[in-house]
Short mmCIF file of C-alpha atoms in Angstrom, two decimals:
data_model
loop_
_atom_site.label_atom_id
_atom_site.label_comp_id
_atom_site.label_asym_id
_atom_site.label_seq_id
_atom_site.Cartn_x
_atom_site.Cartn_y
_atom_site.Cartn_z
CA UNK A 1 0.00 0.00 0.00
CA UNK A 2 0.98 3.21 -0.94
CA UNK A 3 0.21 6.59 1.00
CA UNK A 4 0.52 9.94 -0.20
CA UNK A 5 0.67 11.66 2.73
CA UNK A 6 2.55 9.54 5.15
CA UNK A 7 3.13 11.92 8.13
CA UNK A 8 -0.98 12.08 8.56
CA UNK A 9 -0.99 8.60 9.98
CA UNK A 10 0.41 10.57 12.90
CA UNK A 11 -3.14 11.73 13.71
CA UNK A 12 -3.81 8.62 14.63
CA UNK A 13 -3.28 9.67 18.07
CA UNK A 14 -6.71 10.83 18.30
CA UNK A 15 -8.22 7.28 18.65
CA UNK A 16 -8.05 7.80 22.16
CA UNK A 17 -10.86 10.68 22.42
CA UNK A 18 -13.27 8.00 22.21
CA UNK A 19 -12.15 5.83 24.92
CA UNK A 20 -11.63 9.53 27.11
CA UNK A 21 -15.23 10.76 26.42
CA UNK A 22 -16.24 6.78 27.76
CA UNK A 23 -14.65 7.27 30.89
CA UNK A 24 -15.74 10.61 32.14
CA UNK A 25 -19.13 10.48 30.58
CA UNK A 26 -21.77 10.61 33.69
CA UNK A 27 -23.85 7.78 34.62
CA UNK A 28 -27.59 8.23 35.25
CA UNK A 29 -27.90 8.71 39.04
CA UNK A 30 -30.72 5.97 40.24
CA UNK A 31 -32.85 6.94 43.82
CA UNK A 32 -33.01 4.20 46.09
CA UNK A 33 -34.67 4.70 49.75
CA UNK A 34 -31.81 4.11 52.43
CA UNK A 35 -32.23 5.28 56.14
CA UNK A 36 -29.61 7.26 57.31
CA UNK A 37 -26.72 8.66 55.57
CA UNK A 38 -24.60 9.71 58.30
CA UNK A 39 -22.77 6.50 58.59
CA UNK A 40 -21.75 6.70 54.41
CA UNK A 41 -18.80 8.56 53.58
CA UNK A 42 -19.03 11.09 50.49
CA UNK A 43 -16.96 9.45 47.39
CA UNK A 44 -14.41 11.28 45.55
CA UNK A 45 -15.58 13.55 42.70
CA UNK A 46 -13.42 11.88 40.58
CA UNK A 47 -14.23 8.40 41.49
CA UNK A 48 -18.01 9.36 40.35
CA UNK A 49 -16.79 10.69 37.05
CA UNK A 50 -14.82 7.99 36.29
CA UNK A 51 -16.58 4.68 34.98
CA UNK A 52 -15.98 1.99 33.93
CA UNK A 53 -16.65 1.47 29.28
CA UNK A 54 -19.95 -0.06 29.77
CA UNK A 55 -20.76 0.38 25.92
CA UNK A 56 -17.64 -1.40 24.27
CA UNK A 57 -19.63 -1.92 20.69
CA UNK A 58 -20.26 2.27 20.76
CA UNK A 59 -16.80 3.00 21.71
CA UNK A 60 -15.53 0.45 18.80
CA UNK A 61 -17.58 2.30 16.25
CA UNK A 62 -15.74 5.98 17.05
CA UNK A 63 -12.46 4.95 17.11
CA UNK A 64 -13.32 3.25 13.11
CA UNK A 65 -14.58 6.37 12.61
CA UNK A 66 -11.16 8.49 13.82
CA UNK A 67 -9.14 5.64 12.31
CA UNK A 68 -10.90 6.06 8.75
CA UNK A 69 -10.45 9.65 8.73
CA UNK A 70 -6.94 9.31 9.30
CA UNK A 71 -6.09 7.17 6.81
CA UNK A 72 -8.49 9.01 4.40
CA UNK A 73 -6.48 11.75 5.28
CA UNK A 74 -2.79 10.46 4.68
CA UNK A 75 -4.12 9.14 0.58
CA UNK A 76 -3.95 5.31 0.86
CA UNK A 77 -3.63 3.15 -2.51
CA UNK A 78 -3.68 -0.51 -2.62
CA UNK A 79 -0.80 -1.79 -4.95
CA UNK A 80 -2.32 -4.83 -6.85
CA UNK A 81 -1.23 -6.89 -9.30
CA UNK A 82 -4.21 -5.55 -11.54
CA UNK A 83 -3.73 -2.24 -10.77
CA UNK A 84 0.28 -2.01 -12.00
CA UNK A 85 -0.88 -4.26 -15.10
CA UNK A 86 -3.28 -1.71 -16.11
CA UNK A 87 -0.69 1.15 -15.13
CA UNK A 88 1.88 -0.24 -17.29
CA UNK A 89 -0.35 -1.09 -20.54
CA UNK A 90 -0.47 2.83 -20.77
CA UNK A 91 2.46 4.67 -21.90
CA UNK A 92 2.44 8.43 -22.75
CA UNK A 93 5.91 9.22 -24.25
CA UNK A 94 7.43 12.26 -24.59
CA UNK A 95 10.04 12.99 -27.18
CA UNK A 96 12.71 15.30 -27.09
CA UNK A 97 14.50 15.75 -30.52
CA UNK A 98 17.83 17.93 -31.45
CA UNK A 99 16.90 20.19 -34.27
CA UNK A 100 20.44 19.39 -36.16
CA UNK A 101 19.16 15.78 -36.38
CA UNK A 102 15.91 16.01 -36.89
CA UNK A 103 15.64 14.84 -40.27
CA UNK A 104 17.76 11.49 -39.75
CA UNK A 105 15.28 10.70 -36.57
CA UNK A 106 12.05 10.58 -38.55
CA UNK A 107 12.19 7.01 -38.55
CA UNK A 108 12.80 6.61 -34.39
CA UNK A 109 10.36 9.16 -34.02
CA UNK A 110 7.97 7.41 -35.55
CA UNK A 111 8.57 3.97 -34.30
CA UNK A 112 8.45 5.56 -30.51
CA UNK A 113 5.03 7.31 -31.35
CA UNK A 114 3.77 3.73 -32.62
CA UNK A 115 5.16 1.92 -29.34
CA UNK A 116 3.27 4.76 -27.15
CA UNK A 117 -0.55 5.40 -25.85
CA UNK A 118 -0.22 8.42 -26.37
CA UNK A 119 3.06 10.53 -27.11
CA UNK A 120 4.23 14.29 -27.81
CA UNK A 121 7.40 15.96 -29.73
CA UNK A 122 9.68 18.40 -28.38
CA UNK A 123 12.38 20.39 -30.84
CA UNK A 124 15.17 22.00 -29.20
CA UNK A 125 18.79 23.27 -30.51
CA UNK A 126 20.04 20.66 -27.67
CA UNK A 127 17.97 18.27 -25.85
CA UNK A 128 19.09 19.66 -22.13
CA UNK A 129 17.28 22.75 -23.09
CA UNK A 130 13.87 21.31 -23.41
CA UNK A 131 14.55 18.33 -20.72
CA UNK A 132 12.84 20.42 -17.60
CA UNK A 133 9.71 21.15 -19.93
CA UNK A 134 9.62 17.35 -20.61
CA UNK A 135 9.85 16.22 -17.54
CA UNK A 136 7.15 18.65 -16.02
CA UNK A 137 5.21 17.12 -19.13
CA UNK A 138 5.97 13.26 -17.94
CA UNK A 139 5.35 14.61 -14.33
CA UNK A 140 1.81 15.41 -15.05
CA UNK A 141 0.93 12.59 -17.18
CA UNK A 142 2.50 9.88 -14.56
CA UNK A 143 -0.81 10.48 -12.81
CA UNK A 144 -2.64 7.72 -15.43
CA UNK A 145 -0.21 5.97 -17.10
CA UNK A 146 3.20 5.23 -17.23
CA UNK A 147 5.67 7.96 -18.55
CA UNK A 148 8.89 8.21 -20.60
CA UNK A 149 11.08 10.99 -21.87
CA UNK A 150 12.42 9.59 -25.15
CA UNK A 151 15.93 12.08 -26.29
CA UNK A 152 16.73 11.36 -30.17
CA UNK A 153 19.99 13.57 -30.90
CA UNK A 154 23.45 13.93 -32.19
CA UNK A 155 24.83 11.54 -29.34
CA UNK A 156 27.33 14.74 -28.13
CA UNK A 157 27.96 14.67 -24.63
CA UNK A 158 28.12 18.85 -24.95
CA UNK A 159 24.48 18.85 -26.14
CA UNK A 160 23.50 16.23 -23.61
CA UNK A 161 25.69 16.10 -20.60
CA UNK A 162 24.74 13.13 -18.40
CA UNK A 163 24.41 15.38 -15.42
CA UNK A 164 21.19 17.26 -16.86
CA UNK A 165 19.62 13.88 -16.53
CA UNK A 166 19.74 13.54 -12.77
CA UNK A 167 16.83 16.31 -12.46
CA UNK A 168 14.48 13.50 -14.25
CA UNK A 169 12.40 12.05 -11.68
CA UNK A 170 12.67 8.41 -11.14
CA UNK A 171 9.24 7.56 -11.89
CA UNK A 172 9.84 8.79 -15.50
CA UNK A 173 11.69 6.44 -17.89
CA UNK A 174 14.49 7.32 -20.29
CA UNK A 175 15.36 6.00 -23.80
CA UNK A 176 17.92 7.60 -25.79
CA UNK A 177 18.95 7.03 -29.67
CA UNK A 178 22.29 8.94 -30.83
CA UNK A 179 21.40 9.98 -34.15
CA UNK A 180 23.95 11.03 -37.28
CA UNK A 181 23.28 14.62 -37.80
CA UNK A 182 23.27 15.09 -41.87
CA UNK A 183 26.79 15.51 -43.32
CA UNK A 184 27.79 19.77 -43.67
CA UNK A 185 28.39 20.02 -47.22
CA UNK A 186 32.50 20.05 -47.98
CA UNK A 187 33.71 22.82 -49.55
CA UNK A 188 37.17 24.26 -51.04
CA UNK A 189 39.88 24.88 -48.58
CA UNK A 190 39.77 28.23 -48.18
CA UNK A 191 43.26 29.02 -47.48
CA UNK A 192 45.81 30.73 -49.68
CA UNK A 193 50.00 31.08 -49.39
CA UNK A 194 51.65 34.40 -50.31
CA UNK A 195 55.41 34.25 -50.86
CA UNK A 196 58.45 35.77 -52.51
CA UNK A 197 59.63 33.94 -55.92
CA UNK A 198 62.08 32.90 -54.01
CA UNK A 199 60.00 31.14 -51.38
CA UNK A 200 58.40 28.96 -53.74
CA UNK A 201 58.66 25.79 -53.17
CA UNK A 202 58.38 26.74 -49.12
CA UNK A 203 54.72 28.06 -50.34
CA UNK A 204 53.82 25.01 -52.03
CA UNK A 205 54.55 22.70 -49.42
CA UNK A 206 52.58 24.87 -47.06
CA UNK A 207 49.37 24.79 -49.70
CA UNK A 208 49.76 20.77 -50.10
CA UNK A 209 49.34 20.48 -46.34
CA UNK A 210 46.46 22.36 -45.93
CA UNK A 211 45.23 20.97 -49.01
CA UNK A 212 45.35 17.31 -47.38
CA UNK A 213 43.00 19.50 -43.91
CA UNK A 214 39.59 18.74 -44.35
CA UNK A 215 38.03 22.42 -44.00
CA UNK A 216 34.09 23.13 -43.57
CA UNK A 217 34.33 26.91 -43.64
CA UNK A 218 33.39 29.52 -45.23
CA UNK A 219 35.88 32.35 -43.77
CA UNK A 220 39.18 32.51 -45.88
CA UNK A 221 42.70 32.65 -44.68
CA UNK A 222 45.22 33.98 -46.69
CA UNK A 223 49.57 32.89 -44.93
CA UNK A 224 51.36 36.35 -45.99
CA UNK A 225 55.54 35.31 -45.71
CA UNK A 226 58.28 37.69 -45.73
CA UNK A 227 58.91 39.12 -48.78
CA UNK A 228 55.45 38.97 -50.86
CA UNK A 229 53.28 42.12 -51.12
CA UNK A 230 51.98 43.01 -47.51
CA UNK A 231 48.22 43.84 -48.00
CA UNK A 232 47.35 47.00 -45.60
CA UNK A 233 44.65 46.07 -42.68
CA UNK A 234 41.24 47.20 -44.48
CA UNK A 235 38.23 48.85 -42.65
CA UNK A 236 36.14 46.41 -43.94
CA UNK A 237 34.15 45.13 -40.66
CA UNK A 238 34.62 41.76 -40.22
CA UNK A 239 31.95 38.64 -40.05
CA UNK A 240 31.43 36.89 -37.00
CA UNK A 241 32.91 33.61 -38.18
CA UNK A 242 36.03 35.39 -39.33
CA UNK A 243 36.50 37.41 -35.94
CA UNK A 244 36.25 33.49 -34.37
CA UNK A 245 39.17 32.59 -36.17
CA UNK A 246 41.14 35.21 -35.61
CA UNK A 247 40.62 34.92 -31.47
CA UNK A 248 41.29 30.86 -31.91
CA UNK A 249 44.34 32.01 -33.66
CA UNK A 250 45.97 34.05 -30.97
CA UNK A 251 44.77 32.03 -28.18
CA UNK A 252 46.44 28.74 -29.59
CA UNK A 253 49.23 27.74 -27.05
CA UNK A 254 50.95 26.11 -30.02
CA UNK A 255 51.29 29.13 -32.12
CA UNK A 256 53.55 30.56 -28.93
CA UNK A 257 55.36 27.20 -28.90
CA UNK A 258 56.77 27.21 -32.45
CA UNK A 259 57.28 31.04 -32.30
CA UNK A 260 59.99 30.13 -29.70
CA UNK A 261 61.56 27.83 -32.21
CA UNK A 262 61.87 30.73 -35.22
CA UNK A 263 63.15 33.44 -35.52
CA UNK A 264 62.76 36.68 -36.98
CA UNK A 265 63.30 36.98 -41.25
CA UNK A 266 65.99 39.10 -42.32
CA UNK A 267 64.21 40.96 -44.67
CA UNK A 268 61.88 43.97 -43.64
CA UNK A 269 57.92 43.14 -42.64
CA UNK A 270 55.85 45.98 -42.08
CA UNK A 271 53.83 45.35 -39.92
CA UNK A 272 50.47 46.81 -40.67
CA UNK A 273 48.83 49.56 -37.22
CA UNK A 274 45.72 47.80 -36.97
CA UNK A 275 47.07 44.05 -37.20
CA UNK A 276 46.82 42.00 -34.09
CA UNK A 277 50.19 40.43 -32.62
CA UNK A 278 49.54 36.65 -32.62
CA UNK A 279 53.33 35.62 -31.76
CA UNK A 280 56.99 37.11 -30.52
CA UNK A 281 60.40 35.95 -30.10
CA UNK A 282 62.10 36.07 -26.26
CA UNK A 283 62.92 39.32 -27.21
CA UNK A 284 59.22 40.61 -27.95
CA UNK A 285 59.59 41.13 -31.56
CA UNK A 286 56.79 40.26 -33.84
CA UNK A 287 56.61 36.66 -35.90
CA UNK A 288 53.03 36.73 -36.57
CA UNK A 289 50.31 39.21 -36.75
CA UNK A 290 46.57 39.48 -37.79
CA UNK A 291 43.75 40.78 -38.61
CA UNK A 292 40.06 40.19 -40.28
CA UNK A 293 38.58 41.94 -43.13
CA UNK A 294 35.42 40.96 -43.66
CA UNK A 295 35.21 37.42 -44.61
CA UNK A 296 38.68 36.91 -44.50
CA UNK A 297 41.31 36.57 -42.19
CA UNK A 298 44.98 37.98 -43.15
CA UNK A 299 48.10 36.57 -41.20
CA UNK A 300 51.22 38.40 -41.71
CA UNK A 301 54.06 36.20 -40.89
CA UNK A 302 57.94 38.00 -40.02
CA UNK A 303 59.59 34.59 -38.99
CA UNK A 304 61.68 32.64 -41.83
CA UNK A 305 59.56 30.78 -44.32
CA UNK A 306 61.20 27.86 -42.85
CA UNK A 307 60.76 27.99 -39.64
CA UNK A 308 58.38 26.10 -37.43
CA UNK A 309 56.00 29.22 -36.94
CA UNK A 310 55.40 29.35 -40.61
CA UNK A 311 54.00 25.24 -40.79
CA UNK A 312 52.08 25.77 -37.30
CA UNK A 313 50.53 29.20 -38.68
CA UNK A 314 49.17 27.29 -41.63
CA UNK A 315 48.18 24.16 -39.55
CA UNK A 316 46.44 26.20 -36.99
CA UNK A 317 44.49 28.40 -39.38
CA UNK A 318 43.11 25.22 -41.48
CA UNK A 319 42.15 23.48 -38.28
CA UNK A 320 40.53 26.73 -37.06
CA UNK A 321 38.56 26.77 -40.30
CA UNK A 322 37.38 23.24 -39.84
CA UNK A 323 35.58 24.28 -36.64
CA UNK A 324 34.98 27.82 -36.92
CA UNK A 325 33.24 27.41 -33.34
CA UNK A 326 36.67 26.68 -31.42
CA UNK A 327 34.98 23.51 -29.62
CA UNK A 328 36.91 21.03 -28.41
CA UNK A 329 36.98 17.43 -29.86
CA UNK A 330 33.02 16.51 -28.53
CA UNK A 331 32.78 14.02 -26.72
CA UNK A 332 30.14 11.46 -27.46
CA UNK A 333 27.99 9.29 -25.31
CA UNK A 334 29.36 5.47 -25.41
CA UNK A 335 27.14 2.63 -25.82
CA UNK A 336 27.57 1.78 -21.82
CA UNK A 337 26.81 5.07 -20.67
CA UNK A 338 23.55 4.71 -22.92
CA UNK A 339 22.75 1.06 -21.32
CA UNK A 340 23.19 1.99 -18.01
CA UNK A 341 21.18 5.02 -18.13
CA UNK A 342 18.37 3.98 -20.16
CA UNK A 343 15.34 2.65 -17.50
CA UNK A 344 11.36 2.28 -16.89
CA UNK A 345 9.65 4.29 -14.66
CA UNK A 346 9.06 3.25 -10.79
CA UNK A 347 5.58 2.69 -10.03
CA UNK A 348 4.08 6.09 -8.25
CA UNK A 349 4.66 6.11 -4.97
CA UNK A 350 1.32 8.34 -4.85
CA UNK A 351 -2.42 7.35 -5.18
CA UNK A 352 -2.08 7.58 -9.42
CA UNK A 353 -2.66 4.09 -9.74
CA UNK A 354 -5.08 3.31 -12.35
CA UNK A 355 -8.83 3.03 -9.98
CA UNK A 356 -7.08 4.49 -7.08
CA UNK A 357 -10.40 4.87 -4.91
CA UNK A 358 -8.91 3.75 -1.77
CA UNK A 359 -8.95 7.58 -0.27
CA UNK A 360 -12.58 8.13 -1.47
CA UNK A 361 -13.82 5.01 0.14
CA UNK A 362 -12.27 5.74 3.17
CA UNK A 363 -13.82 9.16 3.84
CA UNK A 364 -17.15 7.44 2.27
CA UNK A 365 -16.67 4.03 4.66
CA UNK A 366 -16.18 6.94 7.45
CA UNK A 367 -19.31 8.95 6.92
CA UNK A 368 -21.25 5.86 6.92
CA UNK A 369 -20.14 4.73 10.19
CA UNK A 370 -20.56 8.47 11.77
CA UNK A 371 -24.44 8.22 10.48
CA UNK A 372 -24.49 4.69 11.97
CA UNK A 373 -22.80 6.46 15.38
CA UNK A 374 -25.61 9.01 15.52
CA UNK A 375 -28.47 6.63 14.68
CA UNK A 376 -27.02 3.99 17.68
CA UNK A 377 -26.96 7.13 19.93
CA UNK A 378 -30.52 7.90 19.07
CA UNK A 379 -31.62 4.31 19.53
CA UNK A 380 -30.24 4.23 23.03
CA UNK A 381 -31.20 7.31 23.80
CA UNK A 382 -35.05 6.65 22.82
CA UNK A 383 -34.71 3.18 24.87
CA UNK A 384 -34.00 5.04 28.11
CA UNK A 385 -36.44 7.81 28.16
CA UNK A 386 -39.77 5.42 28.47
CA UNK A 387 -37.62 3.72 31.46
CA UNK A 388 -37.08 6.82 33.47
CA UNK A 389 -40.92 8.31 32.71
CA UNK A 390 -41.88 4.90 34.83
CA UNK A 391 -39.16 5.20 37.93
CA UNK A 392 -40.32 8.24 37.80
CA UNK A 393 -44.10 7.74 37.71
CA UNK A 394 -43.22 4.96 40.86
#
């Protein structure tokens, strides 16, 4: 048996108000004729108040009563076998899908809506964004059948960190099913080498490796070395994706790193006033500078062609490019973390039960009892009156 409000059984205290109103209720004094009284001592007040239960089937009958009300009060539901059958054969899902993968979870979608009662779809950019709405959902509908929060998505750990999913009630089921989100379309690397004539073949090694980078952007990065025509830093206001870049750029530990393996080109760089310093030498002068115009991003490099700085610059930039949003390698949900986490709902510990009556019967069992209290009281009452109308008639 479940009880909803537990702490209520506490009132059962009050049970004993019956058996107190039994005790000091006041017998009917009977006259008898007796001689003398002088020889009687007088009793203790107390001693007349207190009696003896002479009416043990009346006294039974209000502490049901107190007893009833009690438990009707504390929400009792009998747990049968019947009961969590029919809870069970109901399922109201609710599914939570990642817009990115939408399209690929069509299928799952609709296989969970066929599997379900009754069901309802959530979109969100990631799934922990719409998981407290779906769980208030499940919440409500746990009160007829049994619930589920269903999460069809990209599988990332950053879009679905396991901690969101301790907030999910455990009466409310989980399923999960990591979903490919639809390729990005490639495109053309956009990344360009400008050297001297005599830097040649340095240039074209530099453009086979980032050649060989797989690059999903659209922002272009043009590798300025020493000794090829120095575009000036344009007004042109610069996109969001290429401003990105740029900060990935300078806050790449491994730019620094190389930039304290090179040093500086013999021949002049001019370093352009509104280009950002990406990398120095010990002694603070400039390797590698930046800056974004428009669409495209412009590194200047002042370190030898050969050097280490000039392979990391174009490295960096192409991996920059092929996630423009400087995340870290995601992390995705493996296939134990999805076992272990994926359950059924508990069976409510509240009266939700499917023909969970047990509260209303109670208060009903209890006002049929008080009606049979008052009618018993009545009864007795009407018994004694002709009986005292004839002592006193004698």
């Amino acid at each position: 048996m479940n009880w909803a409000l537990p702490w209520a059984g506490a009132l059962a205290i009050a049970v004993v108000l019956p058996l107190v109103a039994h005790l000091w209720s006041r017998r009917q004094p009977t006259l008898r004729p007796f001689s003398t009284l002088r020889f009687l001592r007088a009793s203790s007040p107390v001693a007349r108040r207190l009696q003896r239960v002479q009416d043990w089937p009346l006294l039974a009958l209000r502490a049901a009563i107190v007893l009833l009300i009690v438990a009707a009060a504390a929400g009792p539901t009998v747990v049968t076998a019947g009961r969590l059958d029919a809870w069970r054969s109901r399922l109201h899902r609710v599914i939570v899908v990642e817009t990115s993968a939408a399209a690929n979870a069509r299928s799952v979608v609709g296989e969970w809506q066929r599997t379900a009662s009754s069901s309802e779809v959530l979109t969100a950019a990631a799934p922990m964004q719409a998981l407290a709405d779906a769980s208030a959902r499940a919440t409500v509908a746990a009160r007829e059948s049994r619930t589920e929060i269903a999460l069809a998505w990209s599988g990332r750990a950053t879009a679905l960190p396991p901690r969101a999913l301790d907030a999910v009630p455990g009466h409310v089921g989980l399923r999960f099913a990591p979903i490919d989100a639809p390729a990005r379309p490639a495109v053309a690397v956009p990344l360009s080498v400008a050297a001297a004539p005599g830097d040649a073949a340095v240039a074209a090694r530099l453009r086979e490796t980032a050649t060989r980078l797989a690059s999903r952007s659209e922002v272009a990065v043009r590798v300025n070395l020493p000794g090829s025509p120095s575009p000036d830093a344009a007004a042109a206001p610069a996109t969001s994706g290429a401003a990105m870049l740029l900060d990935a750029l300078a806050t790449d530990p491994r730019i620094r790193e190389a930039a304290e393996r090179s040093r500086p080109d013999a021949r002049s760089v001019r370093m352009p006033a509104a280009a950002r310093l990406l990398a120095a030498d010990a002694q603070g002068r400039p390797l590698l500078a930046g800056w974004a115009e428009g669409n495209r991003v412009e590194l200047l490099l002042a370190a030898t062609p050969g050097s280490p700085l000039a392979l990391w610059s174009v490295l960096v930039a192409s991996e920059a490019l092929a996630r423009p949003e400087v995340e870290q390698v995601p992390m995705t949900w493996s296939a134990a973390d999805l076992a272990r986490l994926t359950r059924d709902g508990k069976p409510p510990t509240a009266n939700t039960l499917p023909a969970g009556l047990d509260t209303r019967w109670c208060w009903a069992l209890a006002l049929l009892l008080l009606v049979g209290e008052q009618w018993w009281r009545r009864g007795a009452r009407d018994s004694r009156e002709p009986a005292v109308e004839a002592r006193d008639a004698a």
